Tab-separated table of C-alpha atoms and ligand atoms in Angstrom:
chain	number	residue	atom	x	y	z
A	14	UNK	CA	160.069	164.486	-51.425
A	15	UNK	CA	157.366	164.025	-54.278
A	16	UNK	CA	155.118	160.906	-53.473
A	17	UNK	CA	156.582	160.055	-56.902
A	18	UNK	CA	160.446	160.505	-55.413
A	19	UNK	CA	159.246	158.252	-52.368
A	20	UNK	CA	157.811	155.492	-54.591
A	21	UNK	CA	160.585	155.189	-56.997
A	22	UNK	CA	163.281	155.616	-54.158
A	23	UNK	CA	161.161	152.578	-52.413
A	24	UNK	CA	161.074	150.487	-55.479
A	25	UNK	CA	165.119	151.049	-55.758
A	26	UNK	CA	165.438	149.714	-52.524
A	27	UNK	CA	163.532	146.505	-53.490
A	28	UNK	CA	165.630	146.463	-56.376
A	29	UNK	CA	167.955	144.017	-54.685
A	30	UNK	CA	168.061	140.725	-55.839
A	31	UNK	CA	165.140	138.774	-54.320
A	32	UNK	CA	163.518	135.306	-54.439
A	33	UNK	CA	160.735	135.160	-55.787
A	34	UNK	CA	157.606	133.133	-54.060
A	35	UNK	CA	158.611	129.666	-53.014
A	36	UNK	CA	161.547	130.060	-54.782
A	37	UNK	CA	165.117	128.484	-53.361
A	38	UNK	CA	167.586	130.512	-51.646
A	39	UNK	CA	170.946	131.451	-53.116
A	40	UNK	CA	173.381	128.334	-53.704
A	41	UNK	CA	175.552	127.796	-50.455
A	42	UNK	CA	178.774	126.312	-50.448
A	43	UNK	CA	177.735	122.817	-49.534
A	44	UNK	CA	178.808	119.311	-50.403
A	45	UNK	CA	176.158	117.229	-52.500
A	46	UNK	CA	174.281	114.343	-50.455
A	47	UNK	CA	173.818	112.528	-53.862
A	48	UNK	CA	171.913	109.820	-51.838
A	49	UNK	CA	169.290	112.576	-50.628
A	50	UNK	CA	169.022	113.519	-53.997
A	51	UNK	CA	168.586	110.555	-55.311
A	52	UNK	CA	165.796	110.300	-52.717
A	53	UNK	CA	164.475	113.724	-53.607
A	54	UNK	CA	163.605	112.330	-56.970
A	55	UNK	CA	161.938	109.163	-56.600
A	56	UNK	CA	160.094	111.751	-54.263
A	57	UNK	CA	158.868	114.019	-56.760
A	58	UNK	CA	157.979	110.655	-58.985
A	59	UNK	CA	155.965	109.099	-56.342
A	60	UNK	CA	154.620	112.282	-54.885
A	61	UNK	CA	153.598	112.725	-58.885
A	62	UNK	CA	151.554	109.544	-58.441
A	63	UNK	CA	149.799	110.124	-55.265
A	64	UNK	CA	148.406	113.339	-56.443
A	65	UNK	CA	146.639	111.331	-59.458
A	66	UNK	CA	145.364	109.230	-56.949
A	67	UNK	CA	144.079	112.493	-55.011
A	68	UNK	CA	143.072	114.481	-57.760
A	69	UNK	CA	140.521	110.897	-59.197
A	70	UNK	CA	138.896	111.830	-55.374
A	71	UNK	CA	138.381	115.806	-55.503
A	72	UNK	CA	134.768	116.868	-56.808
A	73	UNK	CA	133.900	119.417	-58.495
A	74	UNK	CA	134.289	122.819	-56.513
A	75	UNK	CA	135.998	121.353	-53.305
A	76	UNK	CA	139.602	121.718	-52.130
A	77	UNK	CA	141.348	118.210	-50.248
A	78	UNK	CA	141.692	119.015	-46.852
A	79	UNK	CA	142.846	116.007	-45.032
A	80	UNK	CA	142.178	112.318	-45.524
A	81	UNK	CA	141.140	109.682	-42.337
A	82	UNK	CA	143.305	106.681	-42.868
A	83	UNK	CA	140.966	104.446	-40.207
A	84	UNK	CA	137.737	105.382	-41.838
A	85	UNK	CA	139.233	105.647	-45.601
A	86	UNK	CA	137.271	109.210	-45.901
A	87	UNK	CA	138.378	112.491	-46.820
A	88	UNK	CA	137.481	115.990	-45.971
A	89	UNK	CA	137.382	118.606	-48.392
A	90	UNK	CA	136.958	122.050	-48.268
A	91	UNK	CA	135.003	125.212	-49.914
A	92	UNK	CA	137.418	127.653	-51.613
A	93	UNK	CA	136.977	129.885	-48.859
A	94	UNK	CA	139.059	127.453	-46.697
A	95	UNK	CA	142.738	128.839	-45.620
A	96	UNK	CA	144.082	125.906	-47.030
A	97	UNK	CA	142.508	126.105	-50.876
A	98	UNK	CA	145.820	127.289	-52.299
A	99	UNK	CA	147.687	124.431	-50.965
A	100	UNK	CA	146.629	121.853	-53.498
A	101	UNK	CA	147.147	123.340	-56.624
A	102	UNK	CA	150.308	125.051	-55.156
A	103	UNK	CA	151.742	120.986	-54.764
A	104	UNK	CA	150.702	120.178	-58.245
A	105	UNK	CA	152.567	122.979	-59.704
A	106	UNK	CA	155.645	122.313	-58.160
A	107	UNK	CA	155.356	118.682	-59.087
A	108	UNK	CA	154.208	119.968	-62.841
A	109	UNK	CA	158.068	121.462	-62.902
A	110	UNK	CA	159.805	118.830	-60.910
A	111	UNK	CA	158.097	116.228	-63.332
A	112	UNK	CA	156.489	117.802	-66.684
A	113	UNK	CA	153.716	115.744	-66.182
A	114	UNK	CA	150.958	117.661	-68.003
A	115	UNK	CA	148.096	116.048	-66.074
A	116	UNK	CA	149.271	117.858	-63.189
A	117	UNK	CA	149.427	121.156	-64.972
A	118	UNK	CA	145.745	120.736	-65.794
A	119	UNK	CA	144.199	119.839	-62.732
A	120	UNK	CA	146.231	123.410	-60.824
A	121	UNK	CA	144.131	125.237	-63.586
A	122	UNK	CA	140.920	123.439	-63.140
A	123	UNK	CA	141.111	124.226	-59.674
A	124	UNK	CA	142.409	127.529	-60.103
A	125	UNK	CA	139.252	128.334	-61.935
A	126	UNK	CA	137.033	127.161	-58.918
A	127	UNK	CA	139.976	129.720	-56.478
A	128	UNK	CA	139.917	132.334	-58.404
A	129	UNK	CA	136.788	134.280	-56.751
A	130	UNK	CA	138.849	134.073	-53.177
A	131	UNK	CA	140.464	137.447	-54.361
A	132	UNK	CA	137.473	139.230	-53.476
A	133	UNK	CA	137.556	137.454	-49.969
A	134	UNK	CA	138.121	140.497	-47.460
A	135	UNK	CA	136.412	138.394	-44.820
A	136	UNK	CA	139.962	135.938	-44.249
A	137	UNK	CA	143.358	136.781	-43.422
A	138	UNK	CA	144.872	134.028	-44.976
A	139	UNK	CA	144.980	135.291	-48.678
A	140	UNK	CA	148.187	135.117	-48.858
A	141	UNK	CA	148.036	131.295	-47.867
A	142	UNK	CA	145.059	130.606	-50.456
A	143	UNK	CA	146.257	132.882	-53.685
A	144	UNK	CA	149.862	133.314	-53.332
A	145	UNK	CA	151.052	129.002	-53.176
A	146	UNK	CA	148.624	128.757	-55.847
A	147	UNK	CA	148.488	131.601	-58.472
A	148	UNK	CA	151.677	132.938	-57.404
A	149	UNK	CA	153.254	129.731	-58.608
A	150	UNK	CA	151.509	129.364	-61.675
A	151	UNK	CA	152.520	133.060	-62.256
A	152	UNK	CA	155.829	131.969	-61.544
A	153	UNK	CA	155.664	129.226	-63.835
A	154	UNK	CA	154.135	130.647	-66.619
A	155	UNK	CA	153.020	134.633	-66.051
A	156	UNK	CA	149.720	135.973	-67.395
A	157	UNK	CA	148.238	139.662	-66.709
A	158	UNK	CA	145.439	137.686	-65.598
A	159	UNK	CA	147.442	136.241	-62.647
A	160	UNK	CA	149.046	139.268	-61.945
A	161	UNK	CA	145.176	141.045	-61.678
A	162	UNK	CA	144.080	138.350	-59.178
A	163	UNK	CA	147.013	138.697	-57.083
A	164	UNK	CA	146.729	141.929	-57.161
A	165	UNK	CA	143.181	142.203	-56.257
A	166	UNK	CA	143.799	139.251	-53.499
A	167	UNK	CA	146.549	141.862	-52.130
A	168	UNK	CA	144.170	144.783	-52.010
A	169	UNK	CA	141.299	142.434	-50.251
A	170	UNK	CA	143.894	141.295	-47.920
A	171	UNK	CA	144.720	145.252	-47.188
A	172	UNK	CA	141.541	146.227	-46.312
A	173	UNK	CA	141.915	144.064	-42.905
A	174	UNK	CA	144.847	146.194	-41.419
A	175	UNK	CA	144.646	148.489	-38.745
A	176	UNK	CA	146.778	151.388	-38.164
A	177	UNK	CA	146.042	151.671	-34.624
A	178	UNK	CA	146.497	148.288	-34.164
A	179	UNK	CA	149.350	148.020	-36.644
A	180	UNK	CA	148.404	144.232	-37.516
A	181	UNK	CA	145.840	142.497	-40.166
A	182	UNK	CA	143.332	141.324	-38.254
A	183	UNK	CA	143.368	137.469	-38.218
A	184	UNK	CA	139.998	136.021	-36.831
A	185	UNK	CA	137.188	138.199	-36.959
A	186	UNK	CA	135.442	137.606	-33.753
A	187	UNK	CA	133.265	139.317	-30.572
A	188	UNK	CA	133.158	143.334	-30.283
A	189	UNK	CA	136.182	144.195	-28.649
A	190	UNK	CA	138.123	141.542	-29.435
A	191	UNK	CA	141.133	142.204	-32.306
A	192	UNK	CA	142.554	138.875	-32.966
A	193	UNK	CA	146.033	138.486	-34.448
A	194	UNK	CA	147.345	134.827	-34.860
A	195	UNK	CA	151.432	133.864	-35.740
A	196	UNK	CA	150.464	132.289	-38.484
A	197	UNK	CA	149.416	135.624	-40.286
A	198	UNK	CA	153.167	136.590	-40.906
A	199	UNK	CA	153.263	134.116	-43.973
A	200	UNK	CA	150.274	136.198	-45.387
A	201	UNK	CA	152.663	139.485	-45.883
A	202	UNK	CA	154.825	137.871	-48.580
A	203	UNK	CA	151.538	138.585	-51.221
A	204	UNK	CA	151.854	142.279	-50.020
A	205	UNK	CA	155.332	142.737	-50.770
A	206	UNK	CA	155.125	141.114	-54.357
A	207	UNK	CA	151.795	143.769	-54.949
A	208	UNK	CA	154.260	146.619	-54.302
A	209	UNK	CA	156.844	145.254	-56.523
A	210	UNK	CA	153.783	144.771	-59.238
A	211	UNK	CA	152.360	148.229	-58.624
A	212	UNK	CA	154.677	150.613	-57.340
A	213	UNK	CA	152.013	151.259	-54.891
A	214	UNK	CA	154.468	151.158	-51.134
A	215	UNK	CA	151.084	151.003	-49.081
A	216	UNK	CA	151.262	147.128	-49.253
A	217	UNK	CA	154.886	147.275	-48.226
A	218	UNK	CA	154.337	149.912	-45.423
A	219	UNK	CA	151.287	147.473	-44.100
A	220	UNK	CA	153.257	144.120	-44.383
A	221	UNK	CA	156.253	145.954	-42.335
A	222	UNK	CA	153.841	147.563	-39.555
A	223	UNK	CA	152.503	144.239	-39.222
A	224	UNK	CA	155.552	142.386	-38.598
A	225	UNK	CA	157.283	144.893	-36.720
A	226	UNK	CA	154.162	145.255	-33.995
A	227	UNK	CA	154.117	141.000	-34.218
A	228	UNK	CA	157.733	141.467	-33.190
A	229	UNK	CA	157.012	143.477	-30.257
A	230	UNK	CA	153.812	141.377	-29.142
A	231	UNK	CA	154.130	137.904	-29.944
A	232	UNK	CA	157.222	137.067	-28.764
A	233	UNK	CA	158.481	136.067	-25.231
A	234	UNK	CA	162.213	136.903	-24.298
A	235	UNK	CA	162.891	133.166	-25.180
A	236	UNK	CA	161.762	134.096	-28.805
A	237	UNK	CA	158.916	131.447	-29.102
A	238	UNK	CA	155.632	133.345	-29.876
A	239	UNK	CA	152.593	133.284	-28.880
A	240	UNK	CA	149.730	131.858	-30.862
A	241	UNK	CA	146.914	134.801	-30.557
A	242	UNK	CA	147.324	138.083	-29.120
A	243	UNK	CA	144.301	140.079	-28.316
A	244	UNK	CA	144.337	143.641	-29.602
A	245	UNK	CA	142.281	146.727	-27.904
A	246	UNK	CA	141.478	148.205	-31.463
A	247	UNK	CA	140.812	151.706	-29.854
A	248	UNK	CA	144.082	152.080	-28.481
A	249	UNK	CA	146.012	149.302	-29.942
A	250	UNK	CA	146.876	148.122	-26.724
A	251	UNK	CA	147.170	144.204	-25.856
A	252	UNK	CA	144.601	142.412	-23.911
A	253	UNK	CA	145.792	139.013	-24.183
A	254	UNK	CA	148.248	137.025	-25.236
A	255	UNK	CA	146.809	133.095	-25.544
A	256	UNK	CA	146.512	129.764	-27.947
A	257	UNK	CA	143.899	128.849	-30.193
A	258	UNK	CA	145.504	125.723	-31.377
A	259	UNK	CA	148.245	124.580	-28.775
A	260	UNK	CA	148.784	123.115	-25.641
A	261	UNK	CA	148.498	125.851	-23.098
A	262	UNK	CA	148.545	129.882	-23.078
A	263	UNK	CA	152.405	129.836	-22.183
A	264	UNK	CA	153.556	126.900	-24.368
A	265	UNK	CA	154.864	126.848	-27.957
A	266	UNK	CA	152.771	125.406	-30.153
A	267	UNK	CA	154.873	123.717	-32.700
A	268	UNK	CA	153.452	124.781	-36.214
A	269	UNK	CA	153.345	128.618	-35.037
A	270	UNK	CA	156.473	128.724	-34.652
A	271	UNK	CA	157.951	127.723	-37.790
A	272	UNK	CA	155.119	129.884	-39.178
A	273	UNK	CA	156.906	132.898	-37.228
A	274	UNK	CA	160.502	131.956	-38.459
A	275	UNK	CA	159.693	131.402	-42.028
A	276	UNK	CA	157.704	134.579	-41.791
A	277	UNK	CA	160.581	136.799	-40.872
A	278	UNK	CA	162.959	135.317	-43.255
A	279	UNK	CA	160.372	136.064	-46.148
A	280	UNK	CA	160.146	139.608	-44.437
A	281	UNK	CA	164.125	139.601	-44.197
A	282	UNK	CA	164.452	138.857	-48.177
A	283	UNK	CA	161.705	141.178	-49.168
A	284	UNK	CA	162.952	144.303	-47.451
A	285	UNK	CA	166.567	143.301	-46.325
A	286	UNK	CA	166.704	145.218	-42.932
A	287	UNK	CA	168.790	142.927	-40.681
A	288	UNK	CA	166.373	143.092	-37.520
A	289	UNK	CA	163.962	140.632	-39.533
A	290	UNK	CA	167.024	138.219	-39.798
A	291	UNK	CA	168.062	138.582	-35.963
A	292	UNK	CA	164.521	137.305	-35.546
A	293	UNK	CA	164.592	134.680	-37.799
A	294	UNK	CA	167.945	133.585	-36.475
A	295	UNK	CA	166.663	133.840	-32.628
A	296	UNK	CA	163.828	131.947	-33.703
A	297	UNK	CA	165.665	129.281	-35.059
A	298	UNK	CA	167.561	129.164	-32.221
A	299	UNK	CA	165.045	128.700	-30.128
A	300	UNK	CA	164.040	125.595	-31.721
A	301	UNK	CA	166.837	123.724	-32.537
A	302	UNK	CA	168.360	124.174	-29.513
A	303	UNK	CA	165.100	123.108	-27.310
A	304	UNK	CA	165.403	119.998	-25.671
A	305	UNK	CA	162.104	118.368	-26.804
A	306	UNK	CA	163.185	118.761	-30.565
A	307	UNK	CA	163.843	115.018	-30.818
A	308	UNK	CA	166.605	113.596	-33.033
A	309	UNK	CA	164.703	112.968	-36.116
A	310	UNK	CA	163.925	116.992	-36.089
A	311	UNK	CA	160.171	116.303	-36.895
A	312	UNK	CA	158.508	118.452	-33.740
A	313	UNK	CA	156.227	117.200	-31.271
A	314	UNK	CA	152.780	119.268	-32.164
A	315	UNK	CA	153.471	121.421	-29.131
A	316	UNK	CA	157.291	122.072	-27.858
A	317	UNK	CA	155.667	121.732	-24.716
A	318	UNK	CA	152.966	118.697	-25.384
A	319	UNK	CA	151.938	116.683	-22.462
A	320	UNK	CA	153.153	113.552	-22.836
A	321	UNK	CA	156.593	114.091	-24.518
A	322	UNK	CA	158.022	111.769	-25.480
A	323	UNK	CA	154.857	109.425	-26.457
A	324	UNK	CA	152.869	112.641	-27.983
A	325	UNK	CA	151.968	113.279	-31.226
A	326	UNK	CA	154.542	114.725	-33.646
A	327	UNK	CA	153.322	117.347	-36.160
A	328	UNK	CA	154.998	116.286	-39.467
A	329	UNK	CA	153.465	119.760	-41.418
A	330	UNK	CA	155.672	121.680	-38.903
A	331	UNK	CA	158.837	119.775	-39.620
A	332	UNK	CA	158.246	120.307	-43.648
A	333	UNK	CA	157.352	123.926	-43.159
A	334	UNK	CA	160.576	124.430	-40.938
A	335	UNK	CA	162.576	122.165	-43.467
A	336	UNK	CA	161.727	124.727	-46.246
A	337	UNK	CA	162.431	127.934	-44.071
A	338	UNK	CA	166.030	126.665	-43.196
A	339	UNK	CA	166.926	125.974	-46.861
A	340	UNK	CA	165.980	129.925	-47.121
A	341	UNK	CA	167.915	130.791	-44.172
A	342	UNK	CA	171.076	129.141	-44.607
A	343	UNK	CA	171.267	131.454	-47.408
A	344	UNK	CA	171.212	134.297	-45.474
A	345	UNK	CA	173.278	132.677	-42.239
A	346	UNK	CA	177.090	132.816	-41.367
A	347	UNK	CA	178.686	129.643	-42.089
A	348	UNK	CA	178.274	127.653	-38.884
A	349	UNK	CA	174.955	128.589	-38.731
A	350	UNK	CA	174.449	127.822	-42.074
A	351	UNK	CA	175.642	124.356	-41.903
A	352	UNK	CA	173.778	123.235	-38.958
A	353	UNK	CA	170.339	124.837	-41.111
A	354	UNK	CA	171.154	122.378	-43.898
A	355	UNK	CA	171.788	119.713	-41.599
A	356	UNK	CA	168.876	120.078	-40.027
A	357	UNK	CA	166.744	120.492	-43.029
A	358	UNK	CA	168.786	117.300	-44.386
A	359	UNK	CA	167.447	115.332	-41.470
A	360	UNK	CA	164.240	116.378	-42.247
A	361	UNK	CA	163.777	115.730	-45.436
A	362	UNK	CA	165.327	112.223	-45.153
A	363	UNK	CA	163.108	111.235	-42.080
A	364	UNK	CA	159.970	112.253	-43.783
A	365	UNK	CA	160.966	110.576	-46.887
A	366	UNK	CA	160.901	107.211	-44.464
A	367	UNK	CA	158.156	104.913	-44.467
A	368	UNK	CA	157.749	106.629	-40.774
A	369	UNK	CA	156.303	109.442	-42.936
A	370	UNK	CA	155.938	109.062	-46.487
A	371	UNK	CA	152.946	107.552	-47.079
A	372	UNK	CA	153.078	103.914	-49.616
A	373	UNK	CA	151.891	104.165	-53.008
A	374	UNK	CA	148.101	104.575	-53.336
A	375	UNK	CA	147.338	104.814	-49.409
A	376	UNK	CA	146.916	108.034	-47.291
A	377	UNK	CA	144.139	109.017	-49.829
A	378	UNK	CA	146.931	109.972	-52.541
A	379	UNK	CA	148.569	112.663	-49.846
A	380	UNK	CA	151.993	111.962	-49.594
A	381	UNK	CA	152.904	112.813	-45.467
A	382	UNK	CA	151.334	111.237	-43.032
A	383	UNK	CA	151.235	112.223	-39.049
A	384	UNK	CA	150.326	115.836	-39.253
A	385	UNK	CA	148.177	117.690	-36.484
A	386	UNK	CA	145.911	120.409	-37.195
A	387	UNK	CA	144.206	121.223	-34.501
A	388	UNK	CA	144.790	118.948	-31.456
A	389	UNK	CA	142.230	121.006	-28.665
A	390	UNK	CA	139.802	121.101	-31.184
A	391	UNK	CA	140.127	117.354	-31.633
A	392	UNK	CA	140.012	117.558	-35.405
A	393	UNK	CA	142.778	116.514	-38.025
A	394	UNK	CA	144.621	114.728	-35.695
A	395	UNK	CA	147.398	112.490	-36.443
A	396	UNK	CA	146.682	112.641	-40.156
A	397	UNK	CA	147.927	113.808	-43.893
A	398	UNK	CA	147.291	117.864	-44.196
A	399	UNK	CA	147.655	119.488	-47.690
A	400	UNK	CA	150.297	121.791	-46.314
A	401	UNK	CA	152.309	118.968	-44.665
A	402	UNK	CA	152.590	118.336	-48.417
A	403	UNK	CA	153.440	121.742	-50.199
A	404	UNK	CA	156.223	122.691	-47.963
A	405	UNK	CA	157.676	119.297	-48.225
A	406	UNK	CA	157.272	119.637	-51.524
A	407	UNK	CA	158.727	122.786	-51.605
A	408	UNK	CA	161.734	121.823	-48.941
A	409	UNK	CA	162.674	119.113	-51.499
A	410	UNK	CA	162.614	122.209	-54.430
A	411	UNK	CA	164.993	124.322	-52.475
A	412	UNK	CA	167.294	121.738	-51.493
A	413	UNK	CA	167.727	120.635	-55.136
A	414	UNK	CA	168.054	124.018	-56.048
A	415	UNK	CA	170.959	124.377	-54.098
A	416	UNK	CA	173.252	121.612	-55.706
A	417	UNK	CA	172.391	123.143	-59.184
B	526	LIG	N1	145.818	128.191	-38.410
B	526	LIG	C1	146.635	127.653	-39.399
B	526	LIG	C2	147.313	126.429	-38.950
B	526	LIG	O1	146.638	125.525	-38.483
B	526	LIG	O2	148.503	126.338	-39.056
């Protein structure tokens, strides 16, 4: 076959209907909670608000990172920071949910300040920083000029794979060390949407190599992963499989793994080859079947935290795994299905509580409170996280999307 047979025969295959970024998952058979949606909409209002309150607080040229409740102070980031994309990415979904045109304005300030990140081949987490932001206001309103950035973010994110390795590098750290992290599988969903762009299947072929060798490495026979595995570059070979952010070597550190399951389901609707779904649905499995998930469904920062039950719950894990079962209940049989959306339900209420959602004008305009960034490291502990936010924000999306 012609490289031109091969690339059109590749783009019919990703012909099939898919979501777009962020975008909900088919709609389910599935009777309306009108209460929860009720709740989903004062939400979006008061979510609205905070983020005025926020955006009065950014300066010029810095992304809002977290905010310290005890000390009223926030932390903000350079654009080079994996979370850059989150803000703007929350104030475009709350542009649609609300048509408040303030919001729309401050996404494209910011955006402006982001927009150099696509020539950031230094970072793994491109897909992170460009794709929540300019993939949504793409979304929202497409421009060539989005399309270009993404495109160029894509090709900067590229240049980090290894074919020996089969993985994008993650951290770039001591000779001989090839660092791959979980968290990189929600980086491959910019790759896939550059192939659909450009016809060009080398994005594709990299952001399947990746998570098919993440398959075979990062995951123990229970199916919770690992946090970083150490690559031999030469031969590809592991060297070590360990944390960076969680408890213990052998534990499952609560944010990577809904990082892993929401990874595979975006691989699963981007290429549609079943394995990615077994993995999803093994994943998901794994944690809402494990005994320390407690009742509320908002995970302890580690599955295996010392100190269950009085440890710290990570309340950016339970939006991003929220968000990932409103996709996968899409894809699930219907038992499976049902307990996805119940789960995600429970979610979604319990961070709505007071528990959670922060009161008008505190938490330094973030709406969720109680996230854990990186609890070894001692920082962002027990405090709001701009992607706590966006996928709560973007749970609440999908679930509304599904009672249209
Ligand atoms: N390393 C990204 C995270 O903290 O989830």
């Amino acid at each position: 076959m012609t490289y031109r047979l091969v690339r059109l025969s590749l783009l019919g295959l990703l012909c099939v209907p898919v979501f777009m970024n962020c975008s909900g998952p088919k709609a389910i058979s599935h009777s309306k909670d009108k209460a929860l949606l009720d709740q989903i909409e004062t939400n979006f209002k008061d979510a609205a608000a905070q983020y005025k309150v926020l955006a009065a607080n950014v300066p010029q040229g810095k992304f809002p990172k977290t905010y310290f409740p005890t000390t009223a102070k926030y932390e903000f980031s350079n654009s080079s920071w994996w979370c850059s994309g989150f803000y703007p990415g929350s104030l475009l979904y709350l542009y649609e949910q609300t048509k408040d045109p303030s919001l729309y304005a401050e996404a494209e300030r910011i955006l402006v300040d982001l927009e150099k990140e696509k020539n950031n081949t230094g970072t793994h987490d491109l897909g992170f920083m460009m794709f929540c932001s300019f993939g949504n206001a793409n979304r929202i309103a497409p421009k060539p000029s989005y399309n270009n950035i993404l495109l160029t973010s894509a090709k900067s994110l590229a240049t980090r794979f290894d074919p020996v390795v089969g993985c994008i590098r993650s951290w770039n750290s001591k000779a001989g060390e090839y660092l791959v992290i979980i968290d990189n599988m929600m980086n491959l969903e910019l790759l896939f949407w550059a192939t659909r762009l450009s016809g060009d299947s080398s994005f594709y072929k990299i952001a399947v190599t990746h998570a098919n060798t993440t398959m075979t490495n990062h995951f123990r026979p229970d199916y919770s992963s690992y946090h970083v595995i150490n690559y031999d570059q030469k031969t590809g070979g592991v060297q070590q499989k360990r944390t960076a952010q969680g408890a213990a070597d052998e534990s499952a550190w609560a944010r990577g793994q809904v990082w892993g399951l929401y990874g595979y389901i975006v691989t699963y609707r981007e290429t549609r080859d079943k394995r990615y779904l077994d993995q999803a649905n093994n994943i998901a499995r794994f944690l809402l079947n494990h005994p320390n998930l407690p009742s509320d469904k908002i995970p302890y920062w580690d599955f295996n935290a010392p100190g269950i039950p009085s440890a710290l719950r990570d309340a950016s894990a339970g939006s991003i795994m929220a968000s990932a079962l409103l996709e996968l209940s899409g894809y699930q049989e219907p038992a499976e299905a049902k307990t996805s959306l119940k789960v995600a339900e429970t979610i979604i209420r319990n961070l709505s509580s007071t528990t959670y959602k922060a009161a008008p004008g505190t938490n330094g305009g973030f709406i969720i409170q109680h996230g854990v960034g990186h609890l070894p490291n001692k920082s962002e502990v027990d405090v709001p996280l701009s992607y706590g936010d966006y996928y709560f924000i973007e749970a609440m999306v999908r679930y509304k999307a599904l009672h249209r």
